[in-house]
PDB file of C-alpha atoms in Angstrom:
ATOM      1  CA  UNK A   1      63.629 128.193  91.328  1.00 47.00           C
ATOM      2  CA  UNK A   2      63.567 128.665  87.576  1.00 65.00           C
ATOM      3  CA  UNK A   3      65.656 126.721  85.109  1.00 85.00           C
ATOM      4  CA  UNK A   4      68.337 128.821  83.418  1.00 89.00           C
ATOM      5  CA  UNK A   5      69.523 126.155  80.946  1.00 92.00           C
ATOM      6  CA  UNK A   6      70.462 127.819  77.689  1.00 91.00           C
ATOM      7  CA  UNK A   7      70.348 131.309  79.194  1.00 92.00           C
ATOM      8  CA  UNK A   8      73.377 133.608  78.982  1.00 94.00           C
ATOM      9  CA  UNK A   9      73.743 135.736  82.096  1.00 94.00           C
ATOM     10  CA  UNK A  10      76.351 138.369  82.928  1.00 95.00           C
ATOM     11  CA  UNK A  11      77.413 138.650  86.572  1.00 96.00           C
ATOM     12  CA  UNK A  12      79.468 141.674  87.613  1.00 96.00           C
ATOM     13  CA  UNK A  13      81.589 141.634  90.742  1.00 96.00           C
ATOM     14  CA  UNK A  14      81.757 137.893  90.115  1.00 97.00           C
ATOM     15  CA  UNK A  15      85.170 137.098  91.591  1.00 97.00           C
ATOM     16  CA  UNK A  16      84.009 136.894  95.198  1.00 96.00           C
ATOM     17  CA  UNK A  17      81.225 137.470  97.692  1.00 95.00           C
ATOM     18  CA  UNK A  18      77.663 137.974  96.530  1.00 93.00           C
ATOM     19  CA  UNK A  19      78.657 138.023  92.857  1.00 94.00           C
ATOM     20  CA  UNK A  20      80.353 134.645  93.098  1.00 97.00           C
ATOM     21  CA  UNK A  21      77.427 133.251  95.093  1.00 95.00           C
ATOM     22  CA  UNK A  22      75.023 134.479  92.400  1.00 93.00           C
ATOM     23  CA  UNK A  23      77.200 132.954  89.684  1.00 96.00           C
ATOM     24  CA  UNK A  24      77.172 129.635  91.519  1.00 96.00           C
ATOM     25  CA  UNK A  25      73.388 129.754  91.959  1.00 94.00           C
ATOM     26  CA  UNK A  26      72.966 130.471  88.249  1.00 94.00           C
ATOM     27  CA  UNK A  27      75.426 127.756  87.205  1.00 96.00           C
ATOM     28  CA  UNK A  28      73.615 125.256  89.436  1.00 95.00           C
ATOM     29  CA  UNK A  29      70.486 125.997  87.373  1.00 93.00           C
ATOM     30  CA  UNK A  30      72.288 125.492  84.069  1.00 95.00           C
ATOM     31  CA  UNK A  31      73.059 129.082  83.050  1.00 95.00           C
ATOM     32  CA  UNK A  32      75.929 129.986  80.779  1.00 97.00           C
ATOM     33  CA  UNK A  33      77.884 132.780  82.421  1.00 98.00           C
ATOM     34  CA  UNK A  34      79.944 135.810  81.574  1.00 98.00           C
ATOM     35  CA  UNK A  35      81.808 136.687  84.762  1.00 98.00           C
ATOM     36  CA  UNK A  36      83.105 140.253  85.016  1.00 98.00           C
ATOM     37  CA  UNK A  37      85.332 141.705  87.717  1.00 98.00           C
ATOM     38  CA  UNK A  38      88.300 144.090  87.984  1.00 97.00           C
ATOM     39  CA  UNK A  39      90.379 141.365  89.713  1.00 97.00           C
ATOM     40  CA  UNK A  40      91.438 139.116  86.846  1.00 97.00           C
ATOM     41  CA  UNK A  41      93.322 136.621  89.014  1.00 98.00           C
ATOM     42  CA  UNK A  42      90.402 136.084  91.408  1.00 98.00           C
ATOM     43  CA  UNK A  43      88.056 135.931  88.420  1.00 98.00           C
ATOM     44  CA  UNK A  44      90.003 133.055  86.853  1.00 98.00           C
ATOM     45  CA  UNK A  45      90.006 131.235  90.197  1.00 98.00           C
ATOM     46  CA  UNK A  46      86.223 131.666  90.441  1.00 98.00           C
ATOM     47  CA  UNK A  47      85.802 130.355  86.888  1.00 98.00           C
ATOM     48  CA  UNK A  48      87.941 127.310  87.670  1.00 98.00           C
ATOM     49  CA  UNK A  49      85.918 126.517  90.801  1.00 98.00           C
ATOM     50  CA  UNK A  50      82.615 126.914  88.961  1.00 98.00           C
ATOM     51  CA  UNK A  51      83.804 124.840  85.986  1.00 97.00           C
ATOM     52  CA  UNK A  52      84.766 121.971  88.277  1.00 98.00           C
ATOM     53  CA  UNK A  53      81.394 122.006  90.074  1.00 98.00           C
ATOM     54  CA  UNK A  54      79.178 122.780  87.047  1.00 97.00           C
ATOM     55  CA  UNK A  55      80.891 121.484  83.900  1.00 97.00           C
ATOM     56  CA  UNK A  56      77.662 121.779  81.886  1.00 96.00           C
ATOM     57  CA  UNK A  57      77.716 125.570  82.189  1.00 97.00           C
ATOM     58  CA  UNK A  58      79.805 127.463  79.662  1.00 98.00           C
ATOM     59  CA  UNK A  59      81.718 130.218  81.427  1.00 98.00           C
ATOM     60  CA  UNK A  60      83.746 133.125  80.096  1.00 98.00           C
ATOM     61  CA  UNK A  61      85.554 135.797  82.073  1.00 98.00           C
ATOM     62  CA  UNK A  62      86.117 139.437  81.257  1.00 98.00           C
ATOM     63  CA  UNK A  63      88.351 141.606  83.403  1.00 98.00           C
ATOM     64  CA  UNK A  64      86.528 144.917  83.657  1.00 98.00           C
ATOM     65  CA  UNK A  65      86.230 148.043  85.748  1.00 98.00           C
ATOM     66  CA  UNK A  66      82.476 148.741  85.709  1.00 97.00           C
ATOM     67  CA  UNK A  67      83.103 152.462  86.218  1.00 98.00           C
ATOM     68  CA  UNK A  68      84.742 152.610  82.764  1.00 98.00           C
ATOM     69  CA  UNK A  69      82.099 152.655  80.023  1.00 98.00           C
ATOM     70  CA  UNK A  70      84.355 151.009  77.421  1.00 98.00           C
ATOM     71  CA  UNK A  71      85.025 148.098  79.824  1.00 98.00           C
ATOM     72  CA  UNK A  72      81.289 147.569  80.271  1.00 98.00           C
ATOM     73  CA  UNK A  73      80.622 147.671  76.530  1.00 98.00           C
ATOM     74  CA  UNK A  74      83.417 145.128  76.145  1.00 98.00           C
ATOM     75  CA  UNK A  75      81.963 142.634  78.665  1.00 98.00           C
ATOM     76  CA  UNK A  76      78.614 142.841  76.873  1.00 98.00           C
ATOM     77  CA  UNK A  77      80.268 142.437  73.444  1.00 98.00           C
ATOM     78  CA  UNK A  78      82.287 139.449  74.690  1.00 98.00           C
ATOM     79  CA  UNK A  79      79.114 137.834  76.062  1.00 98.00           C
ATOM     80  CA  UNK A  80      77.329 138.238  72.726  1.00 97.00           C
ATOM     81  CA  UNK A  81      80.409 136.902  70.917  1.00 98.00           C
ATOM     82  CA  UNK A  82      80.528 133.816  73.169  1.00 98.00           C
ATOM     83  CA  UNK A  83      76.800 133.044  73.497  1.00 97.00           C
ATOM     84  CA  UNK A  84      75.091 134.977  70.708  1.00 96.00           C
ATOM     85  CA  UNK A  85      72.844 136.820  73.167  1.00 94.00           C
ATOM     86  CA  UNK A  86      72.369 138.210  76.653  1.00 93.00           C
ATOM     87  CA  UNK A  87      69.426 136.896  78.654  1.00 90.00           C
ATOM     88  CA  UNK A  88      70.149 138.572  81.969  1.00 89.00           C
ATOM     89  CA  UNK A  89      72.425 140.816  83.986  1.00 92.00           C
ATOM     90  CA  UNK A  90      73.202 140.419  87.670  1.00 92.00           C
ATOM     91  CA  UNK A  91      74.530 143.958  88.069  1.00 91.00           C
ATOM     92  CA  UNK A  92      76.288 143.312  91.367  1.00 92.00           C
ATOM     93  CA  UNK A  93      79.677 145.077  91.342  1.00 93.00           C
ATOM     94  CA  UNK A  94      79.944 147.667  94.067  1.00 93.00           C
ATOM     95  CA  UNK A  95      82.076 149.079  96.843  1.00 94.00           C
ATOM     96  CA  UNK A  96      81.306 150.439 100.281  1.00 91.00           C
ATOM     97  CA  UNK A  97      83.758 153.300 100.364  1.00 89.00           C
ATOM     98  CA  UNK A  98      84.691 154.330 103.874  1.00 90.00           C
ATOM     99  CA  UNK A  99      82.818 155.416 106.950  1.00 91.00           C
ATOM    100  CA  UNK A 100      83.375 159.055 107.837  1.00 92.00           C
ATOM    101  CA  UNK A 101      81.376 162.146 108.736  1.00 93.00           C
ATOM    102  CA  UNK A 102      80.314 164.019 105.605  1.00 90.00           C
ATOM    103  CA  UNK A 103      82.542 167.004 106.332  1.00 94.00           C
ATOM    104  CA  UNK A 104      85.544 164.674 106.612  1.00 94.00           C
ATOM    105  CA  UNK A 105      84.675 162.421 103.648  1.00 94.00           C
ATOM    106  CA  UNK A 106      87.315 162.460 100.923  1.00 95.00           C
ATOM    107  CA  UNK A 107      85.671 163.674  97.708  1.00 95.00           C
ATOM    108  CA  UNK A 108      87.799 161.312  95.591  1.00 96.00           C
ATOM    109  CA  UNK A 109      86.569 158.298  97.566  1.00 95.00           C
ATOM    110  CA  UNK A 110      82.993 159.541  97.168  1.00 95.00           C
ATOM    111  CA  UNK A 111      83.462 159.950  93.399  1.00 97.00           C
ATOM    112  CA  UNK A 112      84.854 156.424  93.159  1.00 96.00           C
ATOM    113  CA  UNK A 113      81.847 155.008  95.053  1.00 96.00           C
ATOM    114  CA  UNK A 114      79.458 156.888  92.744  1.00 96.00           C
ATOM    115  CA  UNK A 115      81.364 155.823  89.616  1.00 97.00           C
ATOM    116  CA  UNK A 116      81.260 152.141  90.568  1.00 96.00           C
ATOM    117  CA  UNK A 117      77.931 151.842  92.378  1.00 95.00           C
ATOM    118  CA  UNK A 118      75.864 154.188  90.219  1.00 95.00           C
ATOM    119  CA  UNK A 119      77.588 154.655  86.877  1.00 96.00           C
ATOM    120  CA  UNK A 120      78.604 150.987  86.719  1.00 96.00           C
ATOM    121  CA  UNK A 121      74.945 149.959  87.042  1.00 93.00           C
ATOM    122  CA  UNK A 122      73.899 152.587  84.489  1.00 93.00           C
ATOM    123  CA  UNK A 123      76.535 151.480  81.959  1.00 96.00           C
ATOM    124  CA  UNK A 124      75.550 147.835  82.438  1.00 95.00           C
ATOM    125  CA  UNK A 125      71.900 148.557  81.704  1.00 92.00           C
ATOM    126  CA  UNK A 126      72.806 150.900  78.833  1.00 94.00           C
ATOM    127  CA  UNK A 127      74.556 148.100  76.946  1.00 96.00           C
ATOM    128  CA  UNK A 128      72.611 145.025  78.114  1.00 93.00           C
ATOM    129  CA  UNK A 129      69.046 146.265  77.592  1.00 90.00           C
ATOM    130  CA  UNK A 130      69.420 146.708  73.802  1.00 92.00           C
ATOM    131  CA  UNK A 131      70.775 143.139  73.556  1.00 92.00           C
ATOM    132  CA  UNK A 132      67.858 141.808  75.595  1.00 88.00           C
ATOM    133  CA  UNK A 133      65.369 143.808  73.524  1.00 86.00           C
ATOM    134  CA  UNK A 134      66.583 142.021  70.404  1.00 87.00           C
ATOM    135  CA  UNK A 135      64.962 138.878  71.880  1.00 77.00           C
ATOM    136  CA  UNK A 136      61.677 140.543  72.841  1.00 71.00           C
ATOM    137  CA  UNK A 137      60.406 142.364  75.917  1.00 58.00           C
ATOM    138  CA  UNK A 138      58.345 139.613  77.566  1.00 50.00           C
ATOM    139  CA  UNK A 139      61.269 137.251  78.022  1.00 56.00           C
ATOM    140  CA  UNK A 140      63.413 140.198  79.140  1.00 54.00           C
ATOM    141  CA  UNK A 141      61.046 140.982  82.006  1.00 51.00           C
ATOM    142  CA  UNK A 142      60.806 137.339  82.978  1.00 47.00           C
ATOM    143  CA  UNK A 143      64.577 136.961  83.148  1.00 55.00           C
ATOM    144  CA  UNK A 144      64.962 140.056  85.322  1.00 56.00           C
ATOM    145  CA  UNK A 145      62.281 138.706  87.647  1.00 55.00           C
ATOM    146  CA  UNK A 146      63.965 135.293  87.780  1.00 59.00           C
ATOM    147  CA  UNK A 147      67.325 136.864  88.621  1.00 65.00           C
ATOM    148  CA  UNK A 148      65.683 138.687  91.517  1.00 64.00           C
ATOM    149  CA  UNK A 149      64.609 135.315  92.945  1.00 66.00           C
ATOM    150  CA  UNK A 150      68.148 133.904  93.217  1.00 65.00           C
ATOM    151  CA  UNK A 151      68.789 132.427  96.643  1.00 64.00           C
ATOM    152  CA  UNK A 152      72.432 133.236  97.225  1.00 56.00           C
ATOM    153  CA  UNK A 153      72.626 133.368 101.008  1.00 47.00           C
TER     154      UNK A 153
END
């Protein structure tokens, strides 16, 4: 796996599950991390655990609801403030919703799933890509490819 030393990577949905596993994989390779999640308490716990295992990685946390555009802009701004750049985004935050036949599916639950799983990804890319472009396109593509290779299971 690639070395992420000196790279600043944002991980959304970082407080638990796949997001936390991705954050740990990145920290184990030397990445500096901006952890974003709506659950601030769990996010701080995740940061504490990662700091104790990977003290060489600089880690910030930003409590954010990825379905709220201003929250997403804020986690990107805070990453740039802390690290001076963004090298990658693990755009992981998402929810399952509920299982139900379409005719019985609550429209408000559906809208929430779309807002988090679709709009949250869109907002993340909308604000991260310009920061990555400031560094040049070739490295941007390489970082996205490297993030896809993370072994988090």
